Coordinates of C-alpha atoms in Angstrom, one line a residue:
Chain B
X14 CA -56.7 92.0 -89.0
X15 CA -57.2 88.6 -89.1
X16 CA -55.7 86.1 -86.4
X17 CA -53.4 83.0 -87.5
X18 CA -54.9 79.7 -87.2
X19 CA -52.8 78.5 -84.2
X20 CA -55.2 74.9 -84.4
X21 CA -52.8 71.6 -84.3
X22 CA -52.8 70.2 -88.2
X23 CA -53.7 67.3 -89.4
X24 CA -50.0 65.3 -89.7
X25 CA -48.9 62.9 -92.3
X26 CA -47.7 59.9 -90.8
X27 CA -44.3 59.4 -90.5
X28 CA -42.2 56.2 -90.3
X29 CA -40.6 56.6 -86.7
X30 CA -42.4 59.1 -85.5
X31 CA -44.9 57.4 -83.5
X32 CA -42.4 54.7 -81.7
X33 CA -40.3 58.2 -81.0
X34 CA -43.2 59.6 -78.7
X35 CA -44.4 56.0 -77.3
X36 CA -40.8 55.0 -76.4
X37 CA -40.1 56.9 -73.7
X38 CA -43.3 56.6 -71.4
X39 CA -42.9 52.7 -72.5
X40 CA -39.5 53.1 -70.8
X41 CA -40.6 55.1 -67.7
X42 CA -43.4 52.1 -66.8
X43 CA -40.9 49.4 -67.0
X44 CA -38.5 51.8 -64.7
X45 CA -41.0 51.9 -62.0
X46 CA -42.1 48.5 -62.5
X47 CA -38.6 47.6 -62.3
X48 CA -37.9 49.8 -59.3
X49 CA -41.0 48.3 -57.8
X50 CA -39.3 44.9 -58.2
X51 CA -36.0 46.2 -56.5
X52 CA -37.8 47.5 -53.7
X53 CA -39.4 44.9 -53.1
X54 CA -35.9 42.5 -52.9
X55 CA -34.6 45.2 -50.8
X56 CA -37.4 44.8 -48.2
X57 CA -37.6 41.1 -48.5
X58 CA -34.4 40.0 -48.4
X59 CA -31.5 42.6 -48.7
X60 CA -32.1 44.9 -45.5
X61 CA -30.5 42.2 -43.2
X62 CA -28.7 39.7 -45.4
X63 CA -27.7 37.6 -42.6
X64 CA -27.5 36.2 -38.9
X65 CA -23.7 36.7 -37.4
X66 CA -23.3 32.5 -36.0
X67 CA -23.5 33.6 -32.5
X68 CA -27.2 35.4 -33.2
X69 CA -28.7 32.2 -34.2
X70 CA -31.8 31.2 -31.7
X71 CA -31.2 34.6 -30.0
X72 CA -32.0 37.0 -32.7
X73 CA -35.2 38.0 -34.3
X74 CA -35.7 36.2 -37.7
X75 CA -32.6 34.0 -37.1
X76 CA -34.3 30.8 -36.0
X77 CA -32.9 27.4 -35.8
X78 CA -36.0 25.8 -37.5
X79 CA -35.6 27.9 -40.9
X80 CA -33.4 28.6 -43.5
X81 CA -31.1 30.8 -43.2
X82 CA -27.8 32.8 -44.2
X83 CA -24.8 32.3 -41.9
X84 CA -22.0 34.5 -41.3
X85 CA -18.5 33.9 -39.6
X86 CA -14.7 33.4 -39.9
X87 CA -13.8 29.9 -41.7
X88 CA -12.0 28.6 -38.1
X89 CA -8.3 27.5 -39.2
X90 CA -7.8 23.6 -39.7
X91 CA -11.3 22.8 -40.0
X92 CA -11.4 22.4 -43.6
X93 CA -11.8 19.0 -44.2
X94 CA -13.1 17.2 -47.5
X95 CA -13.9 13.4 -48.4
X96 CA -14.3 14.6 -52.2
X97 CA -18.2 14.7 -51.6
X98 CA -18.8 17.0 -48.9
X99 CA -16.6 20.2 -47.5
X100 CA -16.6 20.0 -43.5
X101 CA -15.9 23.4 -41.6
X102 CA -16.2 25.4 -38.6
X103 CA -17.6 29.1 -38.5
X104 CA -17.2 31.6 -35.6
X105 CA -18.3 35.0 -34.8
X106 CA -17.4 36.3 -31.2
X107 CA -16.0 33.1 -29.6
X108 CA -19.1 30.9 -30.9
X109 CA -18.8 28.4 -33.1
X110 CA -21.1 26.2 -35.5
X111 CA -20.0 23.4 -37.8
X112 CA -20.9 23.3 -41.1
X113 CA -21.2 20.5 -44.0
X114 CA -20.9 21.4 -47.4
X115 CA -22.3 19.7 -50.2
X116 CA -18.8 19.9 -52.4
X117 CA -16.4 22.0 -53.2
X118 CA -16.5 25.8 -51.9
X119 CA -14.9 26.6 -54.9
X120 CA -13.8 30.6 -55.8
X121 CA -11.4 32.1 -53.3
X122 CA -12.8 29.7 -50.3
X123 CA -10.1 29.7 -47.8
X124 CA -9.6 29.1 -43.6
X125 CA -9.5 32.7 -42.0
X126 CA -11.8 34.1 -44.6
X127 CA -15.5 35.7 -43.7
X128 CA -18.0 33.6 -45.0
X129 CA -22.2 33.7 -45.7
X130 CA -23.1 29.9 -45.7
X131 CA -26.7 29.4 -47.3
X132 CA -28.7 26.6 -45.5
X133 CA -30.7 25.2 -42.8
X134 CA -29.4 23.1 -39.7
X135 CA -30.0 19.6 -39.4
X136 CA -31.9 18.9 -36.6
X137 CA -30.5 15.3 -36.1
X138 CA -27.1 16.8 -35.4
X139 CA -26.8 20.5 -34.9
X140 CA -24.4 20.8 -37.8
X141 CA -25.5 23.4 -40.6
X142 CA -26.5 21.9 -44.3
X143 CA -24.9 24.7 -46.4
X144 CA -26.0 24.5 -50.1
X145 CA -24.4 27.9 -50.6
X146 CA -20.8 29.5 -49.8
X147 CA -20.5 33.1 -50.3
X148 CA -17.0 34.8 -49.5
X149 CA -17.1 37.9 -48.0
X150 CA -14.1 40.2 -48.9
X151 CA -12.6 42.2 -46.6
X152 CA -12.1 46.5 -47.7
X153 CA -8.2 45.2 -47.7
X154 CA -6.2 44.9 -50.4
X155 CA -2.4 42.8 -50.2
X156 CA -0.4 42.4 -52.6
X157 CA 0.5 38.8 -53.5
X158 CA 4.4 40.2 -53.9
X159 CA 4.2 42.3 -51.0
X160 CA 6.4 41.9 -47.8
X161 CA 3.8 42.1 -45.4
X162 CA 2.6 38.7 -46.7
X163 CA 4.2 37.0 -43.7
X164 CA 2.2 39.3 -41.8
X165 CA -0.8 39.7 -43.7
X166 CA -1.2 35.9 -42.9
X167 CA -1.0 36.5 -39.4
X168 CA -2.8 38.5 -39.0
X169 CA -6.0 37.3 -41.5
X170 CA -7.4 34.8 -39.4
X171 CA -8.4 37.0 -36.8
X172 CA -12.6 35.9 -36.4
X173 CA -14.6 38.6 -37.3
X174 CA -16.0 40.5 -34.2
Chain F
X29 CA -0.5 38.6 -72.9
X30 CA 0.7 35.3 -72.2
X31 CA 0.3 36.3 -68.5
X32 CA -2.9 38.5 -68.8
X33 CA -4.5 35.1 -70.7
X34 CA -2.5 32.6 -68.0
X35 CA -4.4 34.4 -65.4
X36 CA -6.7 32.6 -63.2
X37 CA -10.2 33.8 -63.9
X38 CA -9.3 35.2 -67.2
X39 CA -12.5 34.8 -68.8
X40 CA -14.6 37.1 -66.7
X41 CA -11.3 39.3 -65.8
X42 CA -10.7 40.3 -69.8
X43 CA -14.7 40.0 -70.3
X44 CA -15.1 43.3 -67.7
X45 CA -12.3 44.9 -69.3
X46 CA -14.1 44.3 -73.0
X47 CA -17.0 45.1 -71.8
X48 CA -16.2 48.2 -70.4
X49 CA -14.5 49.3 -73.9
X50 CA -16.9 47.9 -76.1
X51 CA -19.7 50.3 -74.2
X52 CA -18.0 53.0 -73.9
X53 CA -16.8 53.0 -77.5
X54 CA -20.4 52.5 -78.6
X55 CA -21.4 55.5 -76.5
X56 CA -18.5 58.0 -77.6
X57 CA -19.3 57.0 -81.3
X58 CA -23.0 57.5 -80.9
X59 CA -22.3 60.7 -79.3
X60 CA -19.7 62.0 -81.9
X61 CA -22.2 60.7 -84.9
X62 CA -25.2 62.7 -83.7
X63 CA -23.0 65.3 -83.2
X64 CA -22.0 65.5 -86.6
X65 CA -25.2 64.8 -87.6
X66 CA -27.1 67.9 -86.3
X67 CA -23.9 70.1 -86.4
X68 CA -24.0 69.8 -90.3
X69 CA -27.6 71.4 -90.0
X70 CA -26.3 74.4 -88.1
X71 CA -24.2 77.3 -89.3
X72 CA -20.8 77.5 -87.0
X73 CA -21.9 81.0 -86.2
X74 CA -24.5 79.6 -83.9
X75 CA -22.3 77.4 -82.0
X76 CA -21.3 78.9 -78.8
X77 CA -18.0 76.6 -79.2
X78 CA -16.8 77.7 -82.2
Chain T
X28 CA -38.2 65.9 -84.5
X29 CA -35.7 66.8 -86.5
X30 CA -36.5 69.8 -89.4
X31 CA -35.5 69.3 -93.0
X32 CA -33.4 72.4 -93.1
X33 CA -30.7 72.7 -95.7
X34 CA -26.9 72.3 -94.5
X35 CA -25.6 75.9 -94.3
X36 CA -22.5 76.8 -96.3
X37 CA -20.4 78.2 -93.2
X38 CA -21.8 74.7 -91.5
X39 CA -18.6 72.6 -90.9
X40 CA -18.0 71.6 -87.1
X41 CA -19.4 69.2 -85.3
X42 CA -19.2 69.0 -81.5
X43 CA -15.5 68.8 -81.6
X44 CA -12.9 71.9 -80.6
X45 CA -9.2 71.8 -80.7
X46 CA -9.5 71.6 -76.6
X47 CA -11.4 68.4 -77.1
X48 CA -9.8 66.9 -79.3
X49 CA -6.2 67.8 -76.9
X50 CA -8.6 65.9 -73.9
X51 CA -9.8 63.3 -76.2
X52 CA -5.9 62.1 -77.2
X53 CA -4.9 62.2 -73.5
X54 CA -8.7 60.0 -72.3
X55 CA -7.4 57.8 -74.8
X56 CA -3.6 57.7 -73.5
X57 CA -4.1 57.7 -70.0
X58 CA -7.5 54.2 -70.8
X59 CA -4.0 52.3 -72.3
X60 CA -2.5 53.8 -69.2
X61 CA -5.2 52.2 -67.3
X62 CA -5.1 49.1 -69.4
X63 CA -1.2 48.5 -69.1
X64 CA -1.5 48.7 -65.5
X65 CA -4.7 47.2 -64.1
X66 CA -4.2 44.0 -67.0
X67 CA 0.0 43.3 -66.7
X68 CA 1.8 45.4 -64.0
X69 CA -0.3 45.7 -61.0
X70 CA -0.2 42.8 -58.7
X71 CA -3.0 39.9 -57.7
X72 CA -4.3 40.3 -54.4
X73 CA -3.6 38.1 -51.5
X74 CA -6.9 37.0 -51.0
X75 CA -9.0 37.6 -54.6
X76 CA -5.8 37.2 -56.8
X77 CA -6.3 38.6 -60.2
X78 CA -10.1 39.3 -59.4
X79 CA -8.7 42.1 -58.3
X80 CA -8.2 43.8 -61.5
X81 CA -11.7 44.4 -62.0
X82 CA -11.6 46.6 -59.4
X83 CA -9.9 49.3 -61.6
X84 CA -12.6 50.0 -63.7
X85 CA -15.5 48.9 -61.4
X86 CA -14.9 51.6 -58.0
X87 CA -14.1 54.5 -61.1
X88 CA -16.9 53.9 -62.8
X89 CA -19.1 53.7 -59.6
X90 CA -17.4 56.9 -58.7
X91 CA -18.2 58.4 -61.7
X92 CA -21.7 57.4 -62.0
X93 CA -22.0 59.0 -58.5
X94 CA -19.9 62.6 -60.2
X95 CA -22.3 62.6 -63.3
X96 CA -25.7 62.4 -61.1
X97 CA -24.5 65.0 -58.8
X98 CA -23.4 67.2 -61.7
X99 CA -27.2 66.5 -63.1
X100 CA -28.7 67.3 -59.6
X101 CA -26.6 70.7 -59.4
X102 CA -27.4 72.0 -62.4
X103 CA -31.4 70.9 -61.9
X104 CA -30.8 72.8 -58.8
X105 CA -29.2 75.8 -61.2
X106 CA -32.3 75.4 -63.6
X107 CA -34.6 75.5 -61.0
X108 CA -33.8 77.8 -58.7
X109 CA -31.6 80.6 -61.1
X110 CA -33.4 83.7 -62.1
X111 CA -33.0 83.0 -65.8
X112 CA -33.5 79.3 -65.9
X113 CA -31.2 78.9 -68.4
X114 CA -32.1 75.9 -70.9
X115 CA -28.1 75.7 -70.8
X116 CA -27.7 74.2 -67.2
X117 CA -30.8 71.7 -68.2
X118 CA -28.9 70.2 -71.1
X119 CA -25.6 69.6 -68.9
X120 CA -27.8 67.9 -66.8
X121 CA -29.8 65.7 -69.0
X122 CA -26.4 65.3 -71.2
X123 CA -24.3 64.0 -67.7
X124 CA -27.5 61.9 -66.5
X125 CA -26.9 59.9 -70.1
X126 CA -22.8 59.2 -69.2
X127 CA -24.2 58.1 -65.7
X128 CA -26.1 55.5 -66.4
X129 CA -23.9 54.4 -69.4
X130 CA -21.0 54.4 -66.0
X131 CA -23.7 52.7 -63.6
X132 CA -24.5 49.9 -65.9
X133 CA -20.7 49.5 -66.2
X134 CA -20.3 49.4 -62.3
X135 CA -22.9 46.2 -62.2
X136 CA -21.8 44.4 -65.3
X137 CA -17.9 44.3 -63.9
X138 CA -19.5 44.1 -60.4
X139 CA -21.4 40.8 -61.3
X140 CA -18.6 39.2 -63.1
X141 CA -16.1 39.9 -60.1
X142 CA -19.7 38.5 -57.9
X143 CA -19.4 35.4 -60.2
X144 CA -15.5 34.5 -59.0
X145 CA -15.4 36.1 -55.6
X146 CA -18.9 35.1 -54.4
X147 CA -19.7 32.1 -56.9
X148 CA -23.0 33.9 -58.3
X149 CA -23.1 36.9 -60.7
X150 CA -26.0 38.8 -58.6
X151 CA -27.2 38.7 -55.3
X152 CA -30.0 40.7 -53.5
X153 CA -28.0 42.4 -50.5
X154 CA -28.0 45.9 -49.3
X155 CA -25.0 47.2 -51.6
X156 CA -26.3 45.7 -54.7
X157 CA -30.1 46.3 -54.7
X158 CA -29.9 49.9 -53.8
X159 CA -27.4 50.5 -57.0
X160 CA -30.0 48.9 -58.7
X161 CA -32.2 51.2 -57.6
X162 CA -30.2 54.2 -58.4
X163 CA -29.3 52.7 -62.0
X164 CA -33.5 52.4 -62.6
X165 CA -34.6 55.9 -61.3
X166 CA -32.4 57.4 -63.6
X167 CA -33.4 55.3 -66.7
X168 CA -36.6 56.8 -65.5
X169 CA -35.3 60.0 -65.6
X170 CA -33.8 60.0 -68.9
X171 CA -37.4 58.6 -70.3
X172 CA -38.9 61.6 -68.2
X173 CA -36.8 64.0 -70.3
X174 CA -38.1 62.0 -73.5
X175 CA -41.9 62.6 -72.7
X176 CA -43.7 65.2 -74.7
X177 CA -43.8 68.6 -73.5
X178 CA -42.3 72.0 -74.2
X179 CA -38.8 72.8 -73.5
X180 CA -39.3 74.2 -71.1
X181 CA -42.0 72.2 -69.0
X182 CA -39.6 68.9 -70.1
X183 CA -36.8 70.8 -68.2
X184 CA -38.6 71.7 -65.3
X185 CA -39.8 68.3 -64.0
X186 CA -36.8 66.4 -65.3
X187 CA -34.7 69.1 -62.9
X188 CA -37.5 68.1 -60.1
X189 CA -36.5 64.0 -60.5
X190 CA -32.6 65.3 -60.7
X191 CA -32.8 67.2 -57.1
X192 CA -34.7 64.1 -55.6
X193 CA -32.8 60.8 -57.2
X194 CA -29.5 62.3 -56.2
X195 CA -30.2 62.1 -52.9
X196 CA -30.4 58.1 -53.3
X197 CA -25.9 58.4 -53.6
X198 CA -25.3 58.1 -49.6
X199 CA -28.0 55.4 -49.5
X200 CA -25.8 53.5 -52.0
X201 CA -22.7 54.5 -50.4
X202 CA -23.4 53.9 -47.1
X203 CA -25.5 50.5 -47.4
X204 CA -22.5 48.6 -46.4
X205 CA -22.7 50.3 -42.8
X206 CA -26.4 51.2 -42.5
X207 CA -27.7 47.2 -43.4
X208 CA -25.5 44.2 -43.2
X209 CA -24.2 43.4 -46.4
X210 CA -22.4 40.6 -48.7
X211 CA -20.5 43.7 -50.0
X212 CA -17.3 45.3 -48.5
X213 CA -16.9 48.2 -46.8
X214 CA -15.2 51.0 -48.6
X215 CA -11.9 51.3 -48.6
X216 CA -10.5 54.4 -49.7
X217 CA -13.9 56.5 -49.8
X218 CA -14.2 55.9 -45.9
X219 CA -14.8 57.8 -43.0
X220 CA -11.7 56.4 -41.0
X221 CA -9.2 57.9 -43.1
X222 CA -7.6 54.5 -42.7
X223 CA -6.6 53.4 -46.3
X224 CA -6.2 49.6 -46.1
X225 CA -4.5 49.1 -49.8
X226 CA -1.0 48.0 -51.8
X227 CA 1.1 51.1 -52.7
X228 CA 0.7 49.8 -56.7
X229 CA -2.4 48.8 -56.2
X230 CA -4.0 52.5 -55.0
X231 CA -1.8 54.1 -58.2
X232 CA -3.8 51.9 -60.8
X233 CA -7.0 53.1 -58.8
X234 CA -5.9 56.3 -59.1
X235 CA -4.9 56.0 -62.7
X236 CA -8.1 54.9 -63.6
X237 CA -10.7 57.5 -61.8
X238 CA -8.2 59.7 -63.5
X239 CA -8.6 58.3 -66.9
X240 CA -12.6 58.2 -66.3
X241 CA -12.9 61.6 -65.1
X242 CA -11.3 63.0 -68.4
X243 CA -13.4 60.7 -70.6
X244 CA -16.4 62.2 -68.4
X245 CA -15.2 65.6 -69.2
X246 CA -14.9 64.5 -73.1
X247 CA -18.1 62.8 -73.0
X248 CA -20.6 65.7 -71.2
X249 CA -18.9 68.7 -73.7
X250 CA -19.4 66.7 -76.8
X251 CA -23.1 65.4 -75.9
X252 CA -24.1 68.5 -74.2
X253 CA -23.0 70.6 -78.0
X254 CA -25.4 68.1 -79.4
X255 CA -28.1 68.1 -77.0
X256 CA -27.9 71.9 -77.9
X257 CA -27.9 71.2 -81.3
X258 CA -30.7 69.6 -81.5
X259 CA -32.6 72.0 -79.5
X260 CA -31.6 74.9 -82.0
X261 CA -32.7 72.7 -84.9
X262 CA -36.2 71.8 -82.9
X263 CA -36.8 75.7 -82.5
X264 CA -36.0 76.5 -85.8
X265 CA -38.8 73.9 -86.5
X266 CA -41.2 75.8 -84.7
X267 CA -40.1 79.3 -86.4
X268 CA -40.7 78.0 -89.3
X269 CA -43.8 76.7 -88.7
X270 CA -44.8 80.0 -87.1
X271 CA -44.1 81.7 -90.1
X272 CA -45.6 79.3 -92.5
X273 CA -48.8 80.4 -90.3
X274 CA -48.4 83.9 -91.1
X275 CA -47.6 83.6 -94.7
X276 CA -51.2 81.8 -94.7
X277 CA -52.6 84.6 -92.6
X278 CA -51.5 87.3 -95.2
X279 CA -51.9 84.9 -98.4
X280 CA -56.0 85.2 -97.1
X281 CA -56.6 88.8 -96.2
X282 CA -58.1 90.9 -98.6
X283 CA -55.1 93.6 -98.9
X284 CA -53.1 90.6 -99.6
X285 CA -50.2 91.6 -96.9
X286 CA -52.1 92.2 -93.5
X287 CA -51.2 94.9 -91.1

């Protein structure tokens, strides 16, 4: 008997067929160059995305002499503005640092609200240059109409801990 | 729609919400048109749904 | 590769069933549902005021994404580890991996543009955010795993390899917020203190919308699944053919003109 030639055969080209095959190991390279890149943020800048206000001097990595990311409660009736510059307190667990803003906080900036100020401190004096306000939400969720505002209020400006 | 457009933030508000449909809706009809496709290629006896 | 076979006369259905279509009309009733209440009747939020909203199709698409990737890594696991490693439980899996990531990319476009109000910037490197990138990339690299050539069968088997071992990169995500400090919040209903800090309206358009999401998962993984089988009958008709285009060459060339 004789045996089928089972050899691969020549193939006509075909329009489409070639991006087909290439396409998909194209996509797997930039996938692990891509998670490569996300590691890499992760390590760099995401595993502790900032220093709690009374950690700064104290903590590794959260020295006075280089930028950093500050986190605290905006401290009620220290917002003040001169239409230039927004001038605030922080705190985190009864210590607090003053910050100067370079404009308007914009978005939902508010007292009582957790904030990550991006900046360095001005050696000249101690106040923190913030180029960057971040607001950072709390996992609750009140209803503008609801009853408990009054309380909600109340009870919002209690400095993070 | 007055208030959904009055809304502060609209802009990115709606543009999550259009997002969201417009890729969706892209995927379902991809889905449902290669569907078609191949299932016109196929005799119904061979389709474990039908 | 799709074979040039001619359309059969009994060939009339698609993917489509009368159960789908039933699911597809009520995914489509309950998404207005969704619409009616996280756009006009539920309230703005003390704090984020309408931002809000985006929450309603941001945490059930998140939660989705996180369903679809588990049902990939159980049926990998089903592939894998079942006596018959049915080809069946390998298209489920590749065909929910697809709705995932389409869900995932969802999560971080709404995510960034509820960034861009609440936090001022549309993407920032914390712990939450990176590490959904990362989930969102390794399973774009798994759906181009499942693209590379292969048989069937060797495609299915270290595709369902990646699907047991990305899966595992859910509580990572999940749990980011408490594991590293991050710019994101904590969870709120999805938490381990049972302690469910939300409006009463608020949590019902949640809860409309992870329903309205799961259904149009369910609509999405039968349809794409059908196909995904489809195409695999039309690929191994393919090779039949091919097969028996050898023989016919094999019997065309011996000398009794029909082999034995």
């Amino acid at each position: 008997m004789t045996s089928p030639d089972l050899s691969p055969r020549p193939v006509e080209p075909v329009v489409g067929r070639r991006p087909r095959r290439v396409l998909p190991s194209l996509v797997l390279v930039a996938a692990i160059l891509a998670g490569g890149v996300v590691v890499t943020r992760f390590l760099t800048s995401a595993v502790d995305y900032y220093c709690n206000v009374d950690e700064v001097g104290l903590r590794d990595g959260c020295d006075r002499d280089r930028r950093l990311r500050l986190q605290g409660t905006v401290t009620e009736g220290s917002v003040e503005s001169d239409g230039l510059t927004t001038s605030f307190d922080i705190e985190f667990d009864d210590v607090t640092i003053g910050v100067d803003y370079d404009g308007e906080p914009g978005g939902i900036f508010k007292e009582c609200i957790p904030v990550v100020v991006h900046g360095y401190f001005d050696s000249s004096n101690d106040r923190f240059m913030g180029d960057r306000v971040e607001v950072k939400h709390s996992d609750e969720y009140v209803s503008v109409n609801d009853a408990r505002l009054t309380e909600a209020r109340e009870s919002a400006c209690q400095p993070s801990a | 729609m007055t208030t959904v457009i009055a809304m502060r933030d609209a802009g990115f508000i709606l543009g999550a919400y259009a997002a969201t449909v417009a890729v969706i809706g892209s995927f379902a009809l991809w889905v449902l048109r290669a569907g078609r496709r191949s299932g016109r290629l196929v005799d119904d006896e061979e389709k474990y749904w039908t | 590769m799709t074979p040039t076979t001619s359309p059969q006369p009994t060939a009339r259905r698609a993917t489509g069933t009368r159960a789908t279509r039933v699911l597809g009309i009520v995914t489509l009733v309950m998404l207005g549902w969704l619409l009616l209440f996280g756009l006009v009747l539920s309230p703005a939020d003390i704090d984020q005021g309408d931002a809000v909203r985006i929450m309603y199709v941001h945490v059930p698409t998140v939660w989705l994404a996180y369903l679809a990737f588990i049902v990939t890594a159980v049926c990998s696991g089903l592939y894998l580890f079942g006596k018959r490693h049915s080809l069946g439980f390998d298209r489920v899996a590749g065909a929910s991996a697809e709705i995932g990531v389409v869900f995932m990319a969802l999560t971080l476009i709404s995510g960034s543009l509820w960034g861009r109000i609440t936090w001022g910037v549309y993407w920032q490197w914390d712990a939450r955010l990176t590490t959904t990138a990362l989930l969102f990339v390794t399973y774009i690299g798994y759906l181009a795993v499942r693209g590379l050539d292969g048989t069937r069968e060797r495609r299915a088997r270290r595709s369902a390899v990646i699907g047991l071992l990305a899966v595992v990169e859910i509580p990572l995500v999940h749990w980011s917020v408490r594991l590293w400090r991050s710019l994101h919040q904590e969870a709120t209903i999805l938490d381990t203190d049972l302690d469910v800090d939300i409006d009463g309206l608020m949590l019902f358009t949640l809860f409309s919308g992870v329903i309205a999401f799961t259904l149009l998962f369910v609509w999405l993984l039968l349809h794409r699944t059908r196909t995904i089988a489809l195409d695999d009958l039309l690929a191994s008709r393919g090779l039949d053919r091919a097969i028996a285009e050898r023989r016919a060459e094999v019997s065309s060339s011996s000398p009794s003109g029909g082999g034995s």
